[in-house]
XYZ file of C-alpha atoms in Angstrom:
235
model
C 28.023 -0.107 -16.792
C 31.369 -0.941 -14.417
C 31.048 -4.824 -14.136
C 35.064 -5.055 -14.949
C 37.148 -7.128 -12.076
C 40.876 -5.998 -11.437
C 43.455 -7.366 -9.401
C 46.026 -5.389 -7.363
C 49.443 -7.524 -6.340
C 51.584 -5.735 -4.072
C 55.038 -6.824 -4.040
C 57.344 -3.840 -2.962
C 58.719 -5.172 0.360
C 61.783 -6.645 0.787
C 61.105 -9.510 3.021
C 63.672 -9.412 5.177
C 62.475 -12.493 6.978
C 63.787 -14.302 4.044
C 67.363 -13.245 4.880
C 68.193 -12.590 1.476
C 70.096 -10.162 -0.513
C 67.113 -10.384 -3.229
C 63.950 -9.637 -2.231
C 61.802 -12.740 -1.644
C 59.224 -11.870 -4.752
C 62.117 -12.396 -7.138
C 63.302 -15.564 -6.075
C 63.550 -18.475 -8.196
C 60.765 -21.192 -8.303
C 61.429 -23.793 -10.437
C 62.927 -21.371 -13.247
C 60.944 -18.860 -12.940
C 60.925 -15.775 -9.757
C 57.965 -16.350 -7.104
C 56.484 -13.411 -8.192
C 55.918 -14.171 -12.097
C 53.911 -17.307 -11.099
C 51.600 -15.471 -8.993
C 51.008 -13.099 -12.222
C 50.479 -16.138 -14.202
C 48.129 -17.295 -12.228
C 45.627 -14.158 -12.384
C 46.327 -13.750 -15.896
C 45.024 -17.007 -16.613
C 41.860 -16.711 -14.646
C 38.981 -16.032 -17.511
C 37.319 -13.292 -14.921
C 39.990 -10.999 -14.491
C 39.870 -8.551 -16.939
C 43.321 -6.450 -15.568
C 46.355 -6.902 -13.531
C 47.696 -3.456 -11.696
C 51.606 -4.506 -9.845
C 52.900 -2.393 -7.498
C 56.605 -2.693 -7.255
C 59.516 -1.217 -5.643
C 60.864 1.998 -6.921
C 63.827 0.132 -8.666
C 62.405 -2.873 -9.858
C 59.746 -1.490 -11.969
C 61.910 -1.757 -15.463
C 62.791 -5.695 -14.626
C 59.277 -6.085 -13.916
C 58.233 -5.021 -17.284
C 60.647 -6.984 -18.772
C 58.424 -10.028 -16.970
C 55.445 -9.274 -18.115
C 56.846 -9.325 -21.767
C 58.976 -12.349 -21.575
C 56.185 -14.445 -20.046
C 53.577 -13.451 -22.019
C 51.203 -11.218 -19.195
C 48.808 -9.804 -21.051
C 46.098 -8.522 -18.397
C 48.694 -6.810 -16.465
C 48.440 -2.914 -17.650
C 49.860 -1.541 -15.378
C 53.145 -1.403 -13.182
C 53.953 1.265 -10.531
C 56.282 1.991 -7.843
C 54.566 1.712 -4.502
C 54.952 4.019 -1.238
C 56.074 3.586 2.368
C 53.848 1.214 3.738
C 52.021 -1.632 1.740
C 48.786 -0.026 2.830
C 50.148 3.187 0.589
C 50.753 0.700 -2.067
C 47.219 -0.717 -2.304
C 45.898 2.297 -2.459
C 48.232 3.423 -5.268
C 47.455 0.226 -6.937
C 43.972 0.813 -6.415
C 44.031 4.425 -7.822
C 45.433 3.215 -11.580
C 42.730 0.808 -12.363
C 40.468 1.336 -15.234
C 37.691 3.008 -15.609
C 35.493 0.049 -15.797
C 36.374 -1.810 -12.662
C 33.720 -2.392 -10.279
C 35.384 -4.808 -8.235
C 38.695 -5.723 -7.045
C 40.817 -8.415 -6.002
C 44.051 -7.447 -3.836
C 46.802 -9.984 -3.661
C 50.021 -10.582 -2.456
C 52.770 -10.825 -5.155
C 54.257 -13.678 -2.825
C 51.366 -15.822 -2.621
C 51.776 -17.538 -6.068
C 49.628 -20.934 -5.276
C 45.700 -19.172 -5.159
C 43.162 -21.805 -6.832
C 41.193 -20.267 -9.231
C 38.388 -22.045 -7.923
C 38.951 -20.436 -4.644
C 39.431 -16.685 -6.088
C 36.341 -17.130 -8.085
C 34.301 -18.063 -4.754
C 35.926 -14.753 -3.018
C 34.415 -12.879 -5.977
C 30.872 -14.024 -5.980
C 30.707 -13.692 -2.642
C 31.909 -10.496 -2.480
C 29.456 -9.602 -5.174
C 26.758 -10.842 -2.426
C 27.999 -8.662 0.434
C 30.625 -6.176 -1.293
C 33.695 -7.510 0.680
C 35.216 -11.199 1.282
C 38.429 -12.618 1.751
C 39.722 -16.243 1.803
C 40.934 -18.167 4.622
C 41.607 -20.990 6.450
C 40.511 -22.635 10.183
C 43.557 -22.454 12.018
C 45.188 -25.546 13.045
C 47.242 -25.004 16.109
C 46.048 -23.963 19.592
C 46.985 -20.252 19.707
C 47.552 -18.619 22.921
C 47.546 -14.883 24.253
C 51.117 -14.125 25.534
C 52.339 -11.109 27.432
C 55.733 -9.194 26.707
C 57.605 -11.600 29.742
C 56.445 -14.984 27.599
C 53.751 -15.628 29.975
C 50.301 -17.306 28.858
C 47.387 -14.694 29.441
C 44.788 -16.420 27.720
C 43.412 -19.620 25.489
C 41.200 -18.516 22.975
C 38.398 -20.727 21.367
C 40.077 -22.184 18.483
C 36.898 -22.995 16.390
C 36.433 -19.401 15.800
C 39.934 -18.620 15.016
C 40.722 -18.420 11.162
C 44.052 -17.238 9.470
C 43.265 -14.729 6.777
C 44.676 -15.329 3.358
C 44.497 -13.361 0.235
C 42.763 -12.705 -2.756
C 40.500 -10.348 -0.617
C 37.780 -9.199 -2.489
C 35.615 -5.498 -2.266
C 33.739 -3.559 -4.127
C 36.458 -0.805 -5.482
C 34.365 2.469 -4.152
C 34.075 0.453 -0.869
C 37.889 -0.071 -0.643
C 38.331 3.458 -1.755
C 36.511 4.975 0.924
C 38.094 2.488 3.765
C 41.700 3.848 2.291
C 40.630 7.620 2.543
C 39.242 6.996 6.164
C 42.171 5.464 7.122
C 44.735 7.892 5.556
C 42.785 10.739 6.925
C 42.854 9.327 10.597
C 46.505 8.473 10.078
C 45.935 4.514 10.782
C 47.508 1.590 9.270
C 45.934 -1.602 9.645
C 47.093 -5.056 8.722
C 44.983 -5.772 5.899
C 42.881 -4.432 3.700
C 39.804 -6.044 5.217
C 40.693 -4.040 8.421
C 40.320 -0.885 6.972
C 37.057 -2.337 5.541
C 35.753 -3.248 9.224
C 36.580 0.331 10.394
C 33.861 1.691 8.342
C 31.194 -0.863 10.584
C 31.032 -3.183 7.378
C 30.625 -7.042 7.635
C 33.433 -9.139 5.919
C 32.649 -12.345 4.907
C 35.314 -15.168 4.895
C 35.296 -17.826 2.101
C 37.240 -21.165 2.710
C 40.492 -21.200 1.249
C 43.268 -24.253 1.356
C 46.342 -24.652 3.191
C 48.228 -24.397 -0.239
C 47.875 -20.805 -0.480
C 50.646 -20.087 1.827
C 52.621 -16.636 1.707
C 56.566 -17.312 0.888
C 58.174 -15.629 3.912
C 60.868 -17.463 5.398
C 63.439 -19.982 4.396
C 61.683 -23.117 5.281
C 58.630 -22.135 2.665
C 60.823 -22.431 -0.329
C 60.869 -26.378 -0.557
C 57.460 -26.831 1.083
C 56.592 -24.032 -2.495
C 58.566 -26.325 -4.668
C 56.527 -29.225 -3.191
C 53.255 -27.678 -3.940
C 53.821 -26.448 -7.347
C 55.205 -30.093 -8.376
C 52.453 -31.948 -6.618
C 49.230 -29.618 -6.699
C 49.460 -26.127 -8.300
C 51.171 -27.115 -11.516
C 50.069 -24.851 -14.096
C 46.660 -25.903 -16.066
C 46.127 -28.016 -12.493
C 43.787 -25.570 -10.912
């Protein structure tokens, strides 16, 4: 029976928000590059039983070279991924094992996902055969048209920014990806493609520590959070 959970990071863009000659997932973070603590973090996790990284074409070899220094022993996998980090998921998705039933897809430069948090994506996934985590948003958000002007307020109680882990049932994902590559669309997230299909996604409350390393200012706010809350063996 296929009861096996695998994760898929994706971390072949270059983040050129980060304005950077090295791309964002190999920064350092206190010793160690962004992306190697977000491995760490699923490889620790006593559920996951394998680790599939998707990579840029030429970073594959120093990638490898991670996973031995440091000791990652679910990861089994590490491939070069395609144009669009859609094509990489699915890529990623294509070399799991044979016993995966469900999957886990996660950014490589989100490094600060609670265990306790991924593991509530899961099982309710396993209820409803997709989830992902996320958090209320904050901020009033306004609709803006392309000359700056205010078009709209929306209600902010129903607004939530979506986070990953997102979690599906692999054959669900699988046939989201071939609908989408077959109608030619690329959608923003995995649970997009998911929604396509007419299927419910459930969200599961995340924290505001999971934050994606993007630009600049994230690097000390990172720092911060793995000093002060994330510190490995603290989640």
């Amino acid at each position: 029976m296929n009861t096996g959970v695998g994760v898929v990071i994706v971390a072949a863009g270059k983040g050129t928000r980060m304005g950077t000659r090295e791309s964002k997932q190999y920064l350092q973070l206190d010793d160690k590059p962004i992306l190697v603590h977000t491995l760490s973090a699923f490889d620790r996790m006593p559920f996951v039983d394998e680790i599939v990284l998707v990579t840029g074409a030429g970073d594959v070899d120093r990638c490898r070279s991670y996973v031995r220094a440091y000791g990652l022993s679910k990861v089994t996998t590490i491939l070069a991924g395609g144009k669009e980090r859609q094509d990489s998921v699915c890529q990623g998705l294509a070399a799991l094992g044979d016993r995966v039933e469900w999957v886990l897809v996660h950014d490589g430069v989100r490094p600060f996902a609670a265990e306790t948090h991924v593991r509530a994506c899961l099982r309710q996934a396993e209820l409803t055969e997709a989830a992902v985590l996320a958090v209320p948003v904050k901020d009033t958000i306004k609709i803006v048209n392309r000359e700056g002007v205010i078009e709209a307020t929306p209600d902010r109680s129903s607004l939530w920014a979506i986070q990953t882990p997102q979690a599906f049932r692999l054959a669900l994902l699988l046939e989201a990806h071939a609908k989408a590559r077959e109608e030619g669309f690329t959608g923003t997230d995995d649970a997009m493609l998911v929604e396509r299909l007419g299927r419910q996604v459930s969200v599961v409350e995340s924290d505001y520590y999971n934050i994606k390393i993007t630009t600049p200012e994230d690097l000390p706010w990172a720092a911060w959070i793995l000093r002060n809350v994330r510190g490995e063996g603290s989640q």
